[in-house]
Coordinates of N, CA and C in Angstrom, one line a residue:
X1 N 68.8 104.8 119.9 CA 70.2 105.1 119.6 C 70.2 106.1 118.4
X2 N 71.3 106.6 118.4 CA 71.6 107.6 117.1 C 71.6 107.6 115.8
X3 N 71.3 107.5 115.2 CA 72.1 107.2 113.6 C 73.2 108.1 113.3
X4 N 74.2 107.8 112.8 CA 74.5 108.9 111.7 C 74.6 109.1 110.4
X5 N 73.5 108.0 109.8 CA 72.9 108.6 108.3 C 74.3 108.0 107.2
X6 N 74.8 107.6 107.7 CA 76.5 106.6 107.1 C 76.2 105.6 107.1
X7 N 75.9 105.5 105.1 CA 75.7 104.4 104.6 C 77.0 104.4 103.3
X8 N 77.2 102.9 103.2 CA 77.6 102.6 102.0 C 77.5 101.5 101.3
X9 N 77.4 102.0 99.7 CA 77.6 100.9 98.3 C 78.1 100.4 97.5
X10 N 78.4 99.1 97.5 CA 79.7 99.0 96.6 C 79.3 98.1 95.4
X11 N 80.1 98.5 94.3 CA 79.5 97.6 93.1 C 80.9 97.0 92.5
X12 N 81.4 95.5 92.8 CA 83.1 95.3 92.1 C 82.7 94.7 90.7
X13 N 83.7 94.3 89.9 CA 83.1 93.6 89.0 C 84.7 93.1 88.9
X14 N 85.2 91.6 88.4 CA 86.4 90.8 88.8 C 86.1 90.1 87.5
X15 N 87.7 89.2 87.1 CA 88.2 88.7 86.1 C 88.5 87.9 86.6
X16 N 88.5 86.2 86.0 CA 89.0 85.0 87.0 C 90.0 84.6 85.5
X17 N 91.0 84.0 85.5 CA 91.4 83.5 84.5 C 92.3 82.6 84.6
X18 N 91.8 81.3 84.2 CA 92.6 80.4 83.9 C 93.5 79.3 82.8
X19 N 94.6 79.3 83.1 CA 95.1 78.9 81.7 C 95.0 80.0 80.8
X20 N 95.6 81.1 80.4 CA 95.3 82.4 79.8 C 93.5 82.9 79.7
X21 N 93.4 82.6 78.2 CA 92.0 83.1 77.8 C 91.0 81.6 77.7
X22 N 91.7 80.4 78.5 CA 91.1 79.5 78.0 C 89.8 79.1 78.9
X23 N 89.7 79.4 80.3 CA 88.8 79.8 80.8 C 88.6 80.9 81.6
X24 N 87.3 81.5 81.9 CA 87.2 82.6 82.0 C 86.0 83.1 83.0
X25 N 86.3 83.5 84.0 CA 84.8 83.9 84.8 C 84.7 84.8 84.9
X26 N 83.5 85.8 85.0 CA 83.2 87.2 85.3 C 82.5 87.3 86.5
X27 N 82.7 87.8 87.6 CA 81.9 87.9 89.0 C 81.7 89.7 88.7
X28 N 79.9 90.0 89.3 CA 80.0 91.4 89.9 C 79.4 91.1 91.6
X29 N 79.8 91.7 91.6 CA 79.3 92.1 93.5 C 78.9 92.7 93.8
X30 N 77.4 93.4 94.1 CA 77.4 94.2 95.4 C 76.8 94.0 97.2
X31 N 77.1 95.0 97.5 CA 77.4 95.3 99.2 C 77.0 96.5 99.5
X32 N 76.7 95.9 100.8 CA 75.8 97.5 101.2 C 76.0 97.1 102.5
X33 N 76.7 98.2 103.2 CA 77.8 98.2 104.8 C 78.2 97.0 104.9
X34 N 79.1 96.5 104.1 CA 80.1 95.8 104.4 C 79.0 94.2 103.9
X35 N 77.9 94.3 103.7 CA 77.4 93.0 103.8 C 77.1 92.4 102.1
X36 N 77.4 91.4 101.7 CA 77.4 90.8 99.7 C 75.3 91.1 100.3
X37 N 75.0 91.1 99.2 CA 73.9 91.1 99.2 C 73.5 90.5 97.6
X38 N 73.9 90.6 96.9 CA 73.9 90.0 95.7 C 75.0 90.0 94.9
X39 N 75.0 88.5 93.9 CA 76.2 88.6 92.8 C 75.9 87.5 91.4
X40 N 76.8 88.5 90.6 CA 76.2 87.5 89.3 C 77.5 86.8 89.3
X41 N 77.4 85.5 88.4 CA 78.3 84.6 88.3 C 78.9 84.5 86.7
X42 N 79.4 84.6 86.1 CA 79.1 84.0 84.4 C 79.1 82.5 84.9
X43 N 79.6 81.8 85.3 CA 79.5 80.6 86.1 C 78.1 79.6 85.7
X44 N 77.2 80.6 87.0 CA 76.2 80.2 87.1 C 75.1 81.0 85.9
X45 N 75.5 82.0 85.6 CA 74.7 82.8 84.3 C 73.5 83.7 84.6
X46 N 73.2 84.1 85.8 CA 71.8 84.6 86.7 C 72.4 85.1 88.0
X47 N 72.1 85.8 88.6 CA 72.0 86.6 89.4 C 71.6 85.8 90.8
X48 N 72.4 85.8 92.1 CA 71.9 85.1 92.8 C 72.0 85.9 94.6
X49 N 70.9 86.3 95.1 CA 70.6 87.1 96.1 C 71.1 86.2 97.7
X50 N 71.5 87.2 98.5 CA 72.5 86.5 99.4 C 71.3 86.8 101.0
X51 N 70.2 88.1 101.2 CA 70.3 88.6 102.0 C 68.2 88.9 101.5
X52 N 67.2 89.0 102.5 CA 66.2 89.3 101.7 C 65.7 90.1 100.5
X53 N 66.8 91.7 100.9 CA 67.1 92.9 99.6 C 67.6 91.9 98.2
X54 N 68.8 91.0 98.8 CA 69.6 90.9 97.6 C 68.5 90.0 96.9
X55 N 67.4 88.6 97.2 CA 66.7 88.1 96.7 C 65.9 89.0 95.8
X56 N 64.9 90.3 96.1 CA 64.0 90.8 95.4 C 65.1 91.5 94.0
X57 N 66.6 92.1 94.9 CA 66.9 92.8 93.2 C 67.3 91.9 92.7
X58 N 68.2 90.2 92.6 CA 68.6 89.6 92.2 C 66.9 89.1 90.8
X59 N 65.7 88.8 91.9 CA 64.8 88.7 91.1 C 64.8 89.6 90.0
X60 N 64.5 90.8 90.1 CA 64.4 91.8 89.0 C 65.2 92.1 88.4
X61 N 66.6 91.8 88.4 CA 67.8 91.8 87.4 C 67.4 90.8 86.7
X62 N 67.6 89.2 87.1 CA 67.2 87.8 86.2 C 65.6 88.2 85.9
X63 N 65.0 88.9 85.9 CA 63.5 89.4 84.8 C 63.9 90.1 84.0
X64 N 65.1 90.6 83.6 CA 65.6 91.9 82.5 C 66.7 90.9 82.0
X65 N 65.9 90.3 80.4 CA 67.2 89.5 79.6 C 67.8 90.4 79.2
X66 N 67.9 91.6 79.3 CA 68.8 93.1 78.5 C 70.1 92.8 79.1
X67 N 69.6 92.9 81.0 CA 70.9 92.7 82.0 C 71.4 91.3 82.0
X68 N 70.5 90.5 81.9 CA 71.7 88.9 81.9 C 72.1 89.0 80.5
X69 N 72.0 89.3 79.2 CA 72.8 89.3 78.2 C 74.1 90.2 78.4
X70 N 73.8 91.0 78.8 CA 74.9 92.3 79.2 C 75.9 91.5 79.7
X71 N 75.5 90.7 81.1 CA 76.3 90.4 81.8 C 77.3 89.2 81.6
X72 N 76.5 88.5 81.0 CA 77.3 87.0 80.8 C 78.1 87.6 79.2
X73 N 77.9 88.4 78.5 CA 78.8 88.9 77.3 C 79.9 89.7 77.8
X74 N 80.1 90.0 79.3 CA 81.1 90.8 80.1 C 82.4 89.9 79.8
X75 N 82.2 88.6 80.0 CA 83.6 87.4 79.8 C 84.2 88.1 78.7
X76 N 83.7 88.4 77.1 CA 84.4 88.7 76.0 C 84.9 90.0 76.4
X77 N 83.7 90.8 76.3 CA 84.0 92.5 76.5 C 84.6 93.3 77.4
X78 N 84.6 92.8 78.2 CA 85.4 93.3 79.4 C 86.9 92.5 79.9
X79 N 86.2 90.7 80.1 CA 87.6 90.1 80.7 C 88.4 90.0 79.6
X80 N 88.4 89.2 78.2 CA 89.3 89.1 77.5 C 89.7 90.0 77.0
X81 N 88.8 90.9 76.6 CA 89.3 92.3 75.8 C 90.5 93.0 76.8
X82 N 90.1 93.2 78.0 CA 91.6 93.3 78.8 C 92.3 92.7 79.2
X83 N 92.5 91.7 79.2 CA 93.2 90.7 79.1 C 94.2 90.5 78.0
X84 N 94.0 91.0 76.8 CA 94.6 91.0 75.5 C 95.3 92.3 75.3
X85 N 94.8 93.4 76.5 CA 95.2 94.9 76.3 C 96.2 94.9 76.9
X86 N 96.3 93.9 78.5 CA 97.3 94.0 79.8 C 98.5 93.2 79.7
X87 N 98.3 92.1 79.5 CA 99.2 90.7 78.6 C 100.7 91.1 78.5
X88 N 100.9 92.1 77.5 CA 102.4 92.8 76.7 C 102.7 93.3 77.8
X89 N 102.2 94.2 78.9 CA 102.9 94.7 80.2 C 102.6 94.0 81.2
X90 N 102.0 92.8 81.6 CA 102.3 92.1 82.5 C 103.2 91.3 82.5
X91 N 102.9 90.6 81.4 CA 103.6 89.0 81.0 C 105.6 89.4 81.0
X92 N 105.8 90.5 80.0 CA 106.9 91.4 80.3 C 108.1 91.9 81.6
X93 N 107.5 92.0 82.4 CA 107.7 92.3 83.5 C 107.7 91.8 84.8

């Protein structure tokens, strides 16, 4: 059969919040043609592989404490900090 060389990658990254800032989850995702292949949790705190690919990178992300520090400090720097930015025009309206 043919290919046509049509691939794609997706990388999300999500805010869960409940009760305002009182708890707080960070999810990233990726996917590759439509399929999760791996995702981090703040949750769970490590990287967890869904598919054989997503096992080896989820391995070698959880071997880099650079990337799990990064990521579980996403809750403050990313969720709350926008969450404190969006607030005055959500809550408003």
């Amino acid at each position: 059969p043919a290919r046509s060389g049509w691939f794609q990658e997706l990388g999300t990254s999500e805010c869960h919040f409940i009760n305002g800032t009182e708890k707080v989850r960070f999810i990233e995702r990726h996917v590759y043609n439509r399929e999760l292949y791996a995702m981090f949790d703040s949750d769970v705190g490590h990287y967890v592989g869904f598919t054989p690919w997503g096992e080896k990178a989820a391995q070698h992300w959880n071997s880099n404490p650079a990337i799990l520090e990064y990521n579980r400090g996403e809750v403050d720097t990313y969720c709350r900090y926008n969450y404190e930015l969006s607030t005055p025009f959500l809550v408003e309206r």
